[in-house]
Short mmCIF file of C-alpha atoms in Angstrom, two decimals:
data_model
loop_
_atom_site.label_atom_id
_atom_site.label_comp_id
_atom_site.label_asym_id
_atom_site.label_seq_id
_atom_site.Cartn_x
_atom_site.Cartn_y
_atom_site.Cartn_z
CA MET X 1 143.78 40.00 0.02
CA LYS X 2 142.21 42.70 -2.13
CA ARG X 3 140.90 45.89 -0.62
CA ARG X 4 137.24 45.20 -1.31
CA GLU X 5 137.43 41.84 0.42
CA PHE X 6 137.03 43.69 3.70
CA ILE X 7 133.85 45.31 4.92
CA LYS X 8 134.59 48.97 4.56
CA SER X 9 131.21 50.63 4.58
CA THR X 10 129.10 51.92 7.42
CA LEU X 11 126.83 48.99 8.10
CA GLY X 12 129.71 46.54 8.24
CA MET X 13 130.83 48.45 11.28
CA ALA X 14 127.44 48.61 12.98
CA THR X 15 127.50 47.79 16.63
CA ALA X 16 126.39 44.49 18.04
CA ALA X 17 123.63 46.32 19.88
CA ALA X 18 121.97 46.83 16.52
CA LEU X 19 122.98 43.57 14.81
CA PHE X 20 122.80 40.74 17.27
CA PRO X 21 119.28 40.99 18.71
CA THR X 22 118.02 39.96 15.28
CA PHE X 23 119.38 36.44 15.76
CA ALA X 24 116.98 33.68 16.81
CA GLN X 25 117.03 33.19 20.56
CA GLY X 26 114.45 30.47 21.00
CA ASP X 27 116.81 27.87 22.45
CA VAL X 28 118.41 30.13 25.04
CA VAL X 29 117.55 29.47 28.67
CA PRO X 30 115.81 32.47 30.24
CA VAL X 31 117.79 34.33 32.87
CA ASP X 32 116.98 37.07 35.32
CA GLN X 33 118.13 40.11 33.36
CA SER X 34 117.64 42.33 36.39
CA ARG X 35 120.55 40.62 38.10
CA PRO X 36 123.59 42.85 37.52
CA LEU X 37 127.14 41.68 37.11
CA PRO X 38 129.08 42.13 40.38
CA VAL X 39 131.63 44.39 38.72
CA ASP X 40 132.03 46.44 41.90
CA ALA X 41 133.57 43.35 43.50
CA VAL X 42 136.17 42.96 40.76
CA GLN X 43 139.79 43.54 41.77
CA PHE X 44 141.57 44.91 38.72
CA ASP X 45 145.33 45.24 38.33
CA LYS X 46 146.01 47.79 35.62
CA GLY X 47 149.71 46.99 35.84
CA VAL X 48 149.08 43.39 34.76
CA PHE X 49 146.77 44.59 32.00
CA GLU X 50 149.43 46.93 30.61
CA LYS X 51 152.31 44.50 31.07
CA ASN X 52 150.52 41.66 29.31
CA GLY X 53 149.05 43.71 26.49
CA ALA X 54 146.90 40.67 25.79
CA GLN X 55 145.05 40.27 22.50
CA THR X 56 142.78 37.24 22.20
CA ILE X 57 140.96 35.46 19.42
CA ILE X 58 138.05 33.50 20.89
CA VAL X 59 136.92 30.70 18.57
CA PHE X 60 133.71 29.05 19.71
CA LEU X 61 133.19 25.55 18.31
CA SER X 62 129.43 25.68 17.96
CA GLY X 63 127.76 22.28 18.09
CA GLY X 64 130.58 20.64 20.02
CA MET X 65 133.82 19.31 18.49
CA SER X 66 134.54 15.70 19.38
CA ASP X 67 137.30 15.23 21.93
CA VAL X 68 138.63 12.50 19.60
CA VAL X 69 140.24 15.31 17.58
CA GLY X 70 142.61 16.05 20.45
CA ASN X 71 142.61 12.66 22.15
CA VAL X 72 142.23 9.38 20.22
CA LYS X 73 143.36 7.37 23.25
CA HIS X 74 140.15 5.39 23.63
CA ILE X 75 139.41 4.49 20.01
CA ASP X 76 141.64 1.40 19.91
CA GLU X 77 140.21 0.32 23.26
CA ILE X 78 136.71 0.56 21.80
CA LYS X 79 137.73 -1.32 18.64
CA VAL X 80 139.48 -4.18 20.44
CA ALA X 81 136.63 -4.77 22.89
CA ASP X 82 133.94 -4.26 20.21
CA MET X 83 132.26 -1.67 22.43
CA SER X 84 130.58 0.58 19.86
CA ILE X 85 127.07 0.04 18.50
CA LYS X 86 128.60 0.33 15.05
CA LYS X 87 132.14 -0.83 14.53
CA TYR X 88 134.75 1.79 13.83
CA PRO X 89 136.37 1.47 10.40
CA LYS X 90 139.89 0.09 10.23
CA GLY X 91 141.27 3.37 8.90
CA GLY X 92 140.46 7.03 9.20
CA ILE X 93 141.46 7.64 12.84
CA THR X 94 145.21 7.28 13.20
CA PRO X 95 146.97 8.55 16.32
CA THR X 96 149.96 10.88 16.20
CA ASP X 97 152.78 10.44 18.70
CA ASN X 98 150.90 12.50 21.29
CA GLY X 99 147.49 11.01 20.57
CA PHE X 100 146.02 13.61 18.23
CA TRP X 101 143.90 12.53 15.29
CA THR X 102 146.25 12.52 12.28
CA GLU X 103 143.55 12.85 9.64
CA ALA X 104 141.95 15.76 11.54
CA GLY X 105 144.93 18.10 11.57
CA GLY X 106 146.88 16.11 14.13
CA GLU X 107 150.27 16.76 12.52
CA ILE X 108 149.59 20.50 12.70
CA LEU X 109 148.89 20.17 16.41
CA GLU X 110 152.10 18.18 16.83
CA GLU X 111 154.08 20.92 15.07
CA LEU X 112 152.65 23.68 17.25
CA LEU X 113 152.98 21.59 20.41
CA ALA X 114 156.66 20.92 19.67
CA ASP X 115 157.59 24.60 19.47
CA GLY X 116 155.62 25.64 22.55
CA SER X 117 152.84 27.34 20.61
CA LEU X 118 150.05 25.11 21.90
CA ASN X 119 148.65 24.07 25.25
CA VAL X 120 146.06 21.28 25.20
CA PHE X 121 143.65 20.66 28.07
CA ARG X 122 141.98 17.27 27.65
CA THR X 123 139.74 17.37 30.70
CA CYS X 124 137.35 20.31 30.48
CA TYR X 125 134.39 18.63 32.11
CA ASN X 126 131.01 19.56 33.55
CA THR X 127 129.54 16.87 35.76
CA SER X 128 126.06 18.37 35.77
CA ALA X 129 125.79 19.95 32.32
CA SER X 130 122.74 19.46 30.21
CA LEU X 131 123.66 18.16 26.78
CA ALA X 132 121.40 20.71 25.09
CA HIS X 133 123.17 23.09 22.73
CA GLY X 134 121.31 26.24 23.73
CA LEU X 135 121.86 25.86 27.46
CA ASN X 136 125.54 25.01 27.22
CA GLN X 137 126.25 27.71 24.65
CA LYS X 138 124.55 30.21 26.93
CA ARG X 139 126.51 29.06 29.96
CA TYR X 140 129.92 28.88 28.37
CA MET X 141 129.74 31.95 26.10
CA ASN X 142 128.42 33.96 29.05
CA GLY X 143 131.18 32.35 31.11
CA ASN X 144 129.11 31.73 34.20
CA ASN X 145 126.35 29.57 35.65
CA ALA X 146 125.11 32.33 37.95
CA GLY X 147 122.59 33.84 35.54
CA TYR X 148 124.52 36.97 34.59
CA ASN X 149 123.21 37.76 31.14
CA SER X 150 126.47 39.05 29.71
CA GLY X 151 128.87 37.47 27.24
CA ILE X 152 132.51 36.88 28.09
CA VAL X 153 133.68 39.61 25.73
CA THR X 154 131.16 42.18 26.93
CA THR X 155 131.84 41.40 30.59
CA LEU X 156 135.54 41.97 30.01
CA MET X 157 134.86 45.25 28.22
CA HIS X 158 132.70 46.46 31.12
CA VAL X 159 135.52 45.83 33.59
CA LEU X 160 138.13 47.51 31.40
CA TYR X 161 135.84 50.50 30.90
CA ARG X 162 135.05 50.92 34.59
CA ASN X 163 138.75 50.82 35.42
CA GLY X 164 139.83 53.26 32.73
CA ALA X 165 142.00 50.67 31.01
CA ILE X 166 140.99 51.59 27.45
CA ASN X 167 141.07 55.12 26.10
CA PRO X 168 137.68 56.33 24.78
CA GLY X 169 139.40 57.13 21.49
CA ALA X 170 140.42 53.50 20.99
CA LEU X 171 139.59 52.03 17.60
CA LEU X 172 138.16 48.55 17.07
CA SER X 173 138.64 47.44 20.69
CA ASN X 174 136.22 44.59 20.14
CA VAL X 175 135.82 42.87 16.76
CA ALA X 176 133.40 40.14 15.68
CA ILE X 177 134.16 38.16 12.53
CA ASP X 178 131.20 36.70 10.67
CA GLY X 179 128.86 37.98 13.34
CA SER X 180 130.58 35.83 15.97
CA ASP X 181 127.78 34.75 18.33
CA TYR X 182 125.56 37.13 20.27
CA ARG X 183 125.99 35.03 23.40
CA LEU X 184 129.64 36.04 23.58
CA LEU X 185 128.63 39.65 23.02
CA GLU X 186 125.24 40.16 24.65
CA ASP X 187 124.98 43.01 27.12
CA GLY X 188 122.01 42.49 29.41
CA ALA X 189 123.45 42.43 32.91
CA MET X 190 124.38 46.05 33.49
CA PRO X 191 122.30 49.17 34.21
CA ALA X 192 124.02 50.96 31.31
CA MET X 193 125.24 49.42 28.07
CA LEU X 194 128.80 49.73 26.83
CA PRO X 195 129.88 52.91 25.09
CA ASP X 196 130.21 52.55 21.34
CA PHE X 197 134.02 52.34 21.24
CA LEU X 198 133.87 49.08 23.23
CA ARG X 199 131.05 47.46 21.30
CA PRO X 200 131.99 44.98 18.59
CA ALA X 201 132.58 46.11 15.05
CA SER X 202 131.22 43.31 12.89
CA PHE X 203 132.63 41.86 9.67
CA ASN X 204 130.88 39.28 7.52
CA ARG X 205 132.20 35.77 6.98
CA GLY X 206 133.61 36.25 3.50
CA LEU X 207 135.07 39.66 4.35
CA GLN X 208 132.98 41.23 1.63
CA ASN X 209 130.22 43.77 1.85
CA VAL X 210 127.17 41.62 1.20
CA TYR X 211 124.62 44.29 2.06
CA ASN X 212 122.45 45.85 -0.63
CA TYR X 213 119.95 48.51 0.21
CA ARG X 214 116.84 50.27 -0.98
CA LYS X 215 114.94 53.33 0.18
CA THR X 216 111.45 52.96 1.53
CA SER X 217 108.68 55.43 0.74
CA ASP X 218 109.34 57.41 3.92
CA GLY X 219 113.03 57.82 3.16
CA LEU X 220 114.39 55.07 5.41
CA VAL X 221 117.07 52.69 4.20
CA THR X 222 116.34 48.97 4.25
CA VAL X 223 119.41 46.72 4.15
CA GLY X 224 119.73 43.09 3.19
CA ASP X 225 117.41 43.41 0.20
CA GLN X 226 119.28 41.11 -2.12
CA THR X 227 117.05 42.00 -5.08
CA ALA X 228 118.01 45.68 -4.98
CA THR X 229 120.27 46.96 -7.71
CA GLU X 230 121.77 49.82 -5.73
CA LYS X 231 124.92 48.95 -3.80
CA LEU X 232 126.37 50.33 -0.62
CA ASN X 233 129.51 51.51 -2.38
CA ARG X 234 127.62 53.98 -4.54
CA ALA X 235 129.51 57.27 -4.55
CA ASN X 236 127.01 59.34 -2.57
CA PHE X 237 125.79 56.58 -0.27
CA SER X 238 127.93 57.63 2.69
CA ALA X 239 126.48 61.14 2.87
CA GLU X 240 122.93 59.91 2.36
CA LEU X 241 123.18 57.25 5.04
CA THR X 242 124.71 59.67 7.52
CA ALA X 243 121.78 62.04 7.07
CA LEU X 244 119.24 59.23 7.31
CA SER X 245 120.83 57.79 10.45
CA GLN X 246 120.71 61.16 12.16
CA GLN X 247 117.06 61.64 11.21
CA HIS X 248 115.68 58.21 11.94
CA ASN X 249 118.03 56.17 14.11
CA LEU X 250 116.86 55.72 17.69
CA TYR X 251 120.18 54.39 18.97
CA ASP X 252 122.76 57.02 19.75
CA ALA X 253 125.55 54.44 19.82
CA LEU X 254 124.75 53.40 16.28
CA SER X 255 124.98 57.01 15.16
CA ASP X 256 128.28 57.34 16.98
CA ILE X 257 129.76 54.34 15.22
CA PHE X 258 128.52 55.76 11.90
CA ASN X 259 130.43 58.94 12.64
CA ARG X 260 133.67 57.01 13.17
CA ARG X 261 133.46 55.04 9.96
CA GLN X 262 136.01 57.19 8.13
CA GLU X 263 138.58 56.53 10.83
CA MET X 264 137.84 52.82 10.62
CA SER X 265 137.95 52.92 6.84
CA ASP X 266 141.35 54.64 6.82
CA PHE X 267 142.75 52.02 9.19
CA LEU X 268 141.37 49.16 7.12
CA ASP X 269 142.80 50.67 3.95
CA THR X 270 146.22 50.40 5.56
CA VAL X 271 145.99 46.83 6.85
CA ILE X 272 144.23 45.43 3.79
CA ASN X 273 146.87 46.63 1.37
CA GLU X 274 149.93 45.49 3.28
CA SER X 275 151.63 42.20 2.54
CA VAL X 276 151.64 39.50 5.22
CA PRO X 277 154.54 37.15 5.98
CA VAL X 278 152.50 33.95 5.65
CA GLU X 279 150.01 32.49 3.21
CA TYR X 280 146.63 31.79 4.70
CA PRO X 281 144.54 28.90 3.34
CA LYS X 282 141.79 29.88 0.91
CA THR X 283 139.07 28.53 3.18
CA ILE X 284 136.37 30.20 5.26
CA ASP X 285 138.38 29.65 8.45
CA GLY X 286 141.50 30.89 6.69
CA ARG X 287 139.87 34.12 5.55
CA LYS X 288 138.39 34.78 8.98
CA MET X 289 141.69 34.13 10.73
CA GLU X 290 143.59 36.34 8.29
CA ALA X 291 141.13 39.18 8.87
CA ALA X 292 141.53 38.84 12.63
CA MET X 293 145.31 38.80 12.46
CA ARG X 294 145.62 41.74 10.08
CA ILE X 295 143.71 43.81 12.62
CA LEU X 296 145.45 42.51 15.75
CA VAL X 297 149.00 42.80 14.42
CA ASN X 298 148.42 46.39 13.32
CA ASN X 299 146.24 47.61 16.15
CA PRO X 300 147.21 46.98 19.79
CA GLN X 301 143.95 48.71 20.76
CA THR X 302 142.04 45.62 19.57
CA LYS X 303 141.70 43.45 22.65
CA VAL X 304 139.37 40.65 21.52
CA VAL X 305 138.29 39.16 18.21
CA SER X 306 135.52 36.59 18.42
CA MET X 307 134.32 34.13 15.79
CA LEU X 308 132.85 30.70 15.24
CA GLY X 309 135.27 28.00 14.10
CA GLY X 310 134.48 25.27 11.61
CA HIS X 311 132.04 27.11 9.39
CA SER X 312 129.31 24.45 9.27
CA GLY X 313 129.32 23.55 12.96
CA TRP X 314 130.32 20.37 14.77
CA ASP X 315 127.03 18.64 15.57
CA ASP X 316 127.86 15.54 13.54
CA HIS X 317 125.25 12.94 14.45
CA SER X 318 126.02 11.30 11.10
CA GLY X 319 129.11 11.04 8.93
CA ALA X 320 131.21 12.33 11.80
CA ILE X 321 134.60 10.91 10.86
CA ALA X 322 134.68 12.43 7.38
CA SER X 323 133.08 15.72 8.43
CA HIS X 324 135.23 16.24 11.51
CA SER X 325 138.48 15.36 9.80
CA LYS X 326 137.96 17.86 6.98
CA ARG X 327 136.65 20.64 9.18
CA ALA X 328 139.28 20.27 11.91
CA THR X 329 142.10 20.17 9.37
CA GLU X 330 140.90 23.40 7.76
CA LEU X 331 140.56 25.11 11.14
CA PHE X 332 144.01 24.07 12.37
CA GLU X 333 145.60 25.06 9.05
CA ALA X 334 144.15 28.54 9.51
CA ILE X 335 145.33 28.75 13.10
CA ARG X 336 148.84 27.59 12.20
CA ALA X 337 149.05 30.43 9.69
CA ALA X 338 147.87 32.87 12.36
CA VAL X 339 150.45 31.61 14.86
CA ARG X 340 153.24 31.96 12.29
CA HIS X 341 151.96 35.43 11.39
CA ALA X 342 152.10 36.49 15.05
CA GLU X 343 155.62 35.05 15.40
CA ALA X 344 156.86 36.92 12.32
CA ALA X 345 155.40 40.14 13.74
CA GLY X 346 156.95 39.53 17.17
CA LYS X 347 153.53 39.43 18.81
CA GLU X 348 153.85 36.96 21.69
CA ASN X 349 150.84 38.57 23.37
CA ILE X 350 148.37 37.27 20.76
CA ASN X 351 146.62 34.08 21.81
CA ILE X 352 143.85 31.94 20.34
CA VAL X 353 141.48 29.81 22.43
CA LEU X 354 139.14 27.11 21.08
CA PHE X 355 136.24 25.65 23.04
CA GLY X 356 132.58 24.81 22.49
CA ASP X 357 129.29 23.41 23.76
CA PHE X 358 130.71 20.08 24.90
CA GLY X 359 132.54 17.06 23.51
CA ARG X 360 130.86 14.04 22.00
CA ASN X 361 129.88 10.48 22.79
CA MET X 362 132.53 8.02 21.61
CA THR X 363 129.97 5.49 20.46
CA LEU X 364 129.78 5.46 16.67
CA ASN X 365 126.04 5.40 16.10
CA SER X 366 124.19 3.64 13.29
CA ALA X 367 124.55 6.75 11.10
CA ASP X 368 128.32 6.92 11.61
CA GLY X 369 127.87 9.87 13.95
CA TRP X 370 128.72 10.93 17.47
CA ASP X 371 126.12 12.14 19.93
CA HIS X 372 126.76 14.64 22.75
CA GLY X 373 129.18 14.22 25.65
CA ASN X 374 130.28 16.23 28.70
CA ASN X 375 134.07 16.24 28.29
CA GLN X 376 135.82 18.47 25.76
CA VAL X 377 139.36 19.34 24.74
CA VAL X 378 140.34 23.01 25.02
CA TYR X 379 143.13 24.29 22.74
CA TRP X 380 145.09 27.42 23.59
CA PHE X 381 147.51 28.65 20.93
CA GLY X 382 150.27 31.27 21.07
CA GLY X 383 150.52 33.79 23.89
CA LYS X 384 154.05 32.83 24.89
CA LYS X 385 154.36 36.12 26.75
CA LEU X 386 151.30 35.22 28.82
CA PHE X 387 151.40 31.47 29.35
CA ASN X 388 153.83 28.83 30.53
CA SER X 389 154.25 25.98 28.06
CA LEU X 390 152.50 23.05 29.71
CA GLY X 391 151.99 20.92 26.61
CA ILE X 392 149.22 18.38 27.15
CA VAL X 393 147.34 18.55 30.44
CA GLY X 394 144.79 16.07 31.78
CA GLU X 395 144.28 12.31 31.54
CA THR X 396 141.02 10.61 30.58
CA LYS X 397 139.41 7.23 30.99
CA LEU X 398 136.59 5.57 29.06
CA TYR X 399 133.24 5.48 30.82
CA GLU X 400 130.64 2.99 29.60
CA MET X 401 127.36 4.46 30.77
CA VAL X 402 125.13 2.20 28.67
CA LYS X 403 126.77 -0.82 27.07
CA LYS X 404 127.68 -0.05 23.45
CA TYR X 405 125.35 2.97 23.26
CA ARG X 406 126.87 5.46 25.68
CA LEU X 407 130.66 5.61 25.78
CA TYR X 408 132.23 8.78 27.13
CA SER X 409 135.67 10.21 27.73
CA VAL X 410 135.83 11.48 31.33
CA PRO X 411 138.68 12.67 33.58
CA ALA X 412 140.76 9.79 34.91
CA ASP X 413 140.85 9.17 38.64
CA ASN X 414 142.90 11.89 40.39
CA ALA X 415 143.51 13.71 37.09
CA PHE X 416 143.39 17.48 36.79
CA TRP X 417 140.14 18.78 35.32
CA PHE X 418 138.19 22.02 35.29
CA GLN X 419 134.73 23.34 34.54
CA PRO X 420 134.21 25.24 31.23
CA TYR X 421 133.59 28.44 33.22
CA SER X 422 137.31 28.48 34.03
CA ILE X 423 137.99 29.36 30.39
CA ALA X 424 136.28 32.71 30.94
CA ALA X 425 138.12 33.13 34.25
CA THR X 426 141.45 32.56 32.50
CA ILE X 427 140.62 35.17 29.87
CA TYR X 428 139.67 37.66 32.57
CA ALA X 429 142.84 36.94 34.55
CA MET X 430 145.20 37.57 31.63
CA TYR X 431 143.62 41.03 31.27
CA GLY X 432 144.35 41.91 34.89
CA ILE X 433 141.28 40.70 36.82
CA LYS X 434 142.67 39.27 40.05
CA ASN X 435 139.47 37.58 41.27
CA PRO X 436 137.71 36.35 38.12
CA GLU X 437 135.61 33.91 40.13
CA VAL X 438 133.24 36.76 41.08
CA LEU X 439 132.25 36.97 37.41
CA THR X 440 132.01 33.23 36.73
CA GLY X 441 129.90 32.08 39.65
CA GLY X 442 132.84 30.81 41.68
CA TYR X 443 135.22 29.32 39.10
CA GLY X 444 138.83 30.46 38.96
CA ALA X 445 141.38 30.46 36.14
CA ILE X 446 142.82 27.22 34.78
CA ASP X 447 145.63 26.24 37.14
CA PRO X 448 146.92 22.64 37.13
CA SER X 449 149.82 23.41 39.50
CA SER X 450 148.26 21.22 42.20
CA HIS X 451 148.81 18.23 39.89
CA GLY X 452 152.51 18.76 39.25
CA TYR X 453 152.30 21.19 36.35
CA ALA X 454 153.46 24.79 36.29
CA THR X 455 150.82 27.47 36.52
CA PHE X 456 149.21 28.20 33.17
CA LEU X 457 149.24 31.99 33.44
CA LYS X 458 152.66 33.55 34.00
CA GLY X 459 151.16 36.35 36.07
#
């Protein structure tokens, strides 16, 4: 990776407080923003936090990846009984030994499963969830159904800050690749917002500085003007922008992050120019994952990196088999490289979690697509220091809600299953929060021990 492939300039490091409110929020369910997070009720164990040294990549699968990717169990059943409105093709969905979808990166999952680098939870299920994207994204990226208007990442940062777990001089504690998603990062449930050193530093998707700028008549800088000829890397831009930010910026935190840009730049210079022990795929997911891992491996102060996985989303109401297979393969190739990178660096504390809006209907509709469903597969990679190796957890059955039209994967009778809010609780717990249910609206960490498995978290 060449040096200029990373965002190095000031605006690439702007805080989410300045960047994310510009995203469209029309589909988000309103919440009572005056309702504060119950952080005073949190029981925090700094010893667990320090012992684990957890570093997490959160990959949100926006639009909802089909559970077929991680569980093809029901496809043959549907084919044999002619249950789908449109017949499944003879080829294209071949099961691996453990029931992954071969053509959608299944062999990669088998490889990582075999060496204990992957835990698969096939029964992440919400019995009452709306199948609307906006509502479910809000719920699951906020990690609660109690109306606390705070993303998982921001909630975690608030707890760590209040308990003195991260030094105020920490660099890049919280990183967002390609903007991540503001719902993981929004900060609307506390009387005071996070200090700048805990707000996300944001990198663009291609790891290049895409911002151009121009000066307005009153001396302000306007960014994102793609017709401008002046570039951010102009020699005297840094000094000019510093002066302008001090004169015109209303957000102190943004000014603070501007003032730390040299420190960030020096760090990035180091990690960008070093060789890495693996070759990442030359895909969007590959470049994002490489950026995340270069930072995490070299900077234990970085606690969370968040991003979207599968660059064009997963809402495949048409052409689902072809689209899902290509996109999932690219994503799992990138994650395999990241896992091997972490292994080579001896970083068993780095873990990667994948989840999304929901799963998908198993009926193949007339456009060769899958509509929305309530069950999803959650993938948790790496983190051998933090997790027991459970392998594949959870059994499903096929539920025919409306003959031919509505076929769903649901937890089998007496099988272990959990609500999506338990993903957030598990993240909180690995960072030392002993009672994560107070932040999730009552849902605890993933723990299938009652069904004959070991606990997921080691402690």
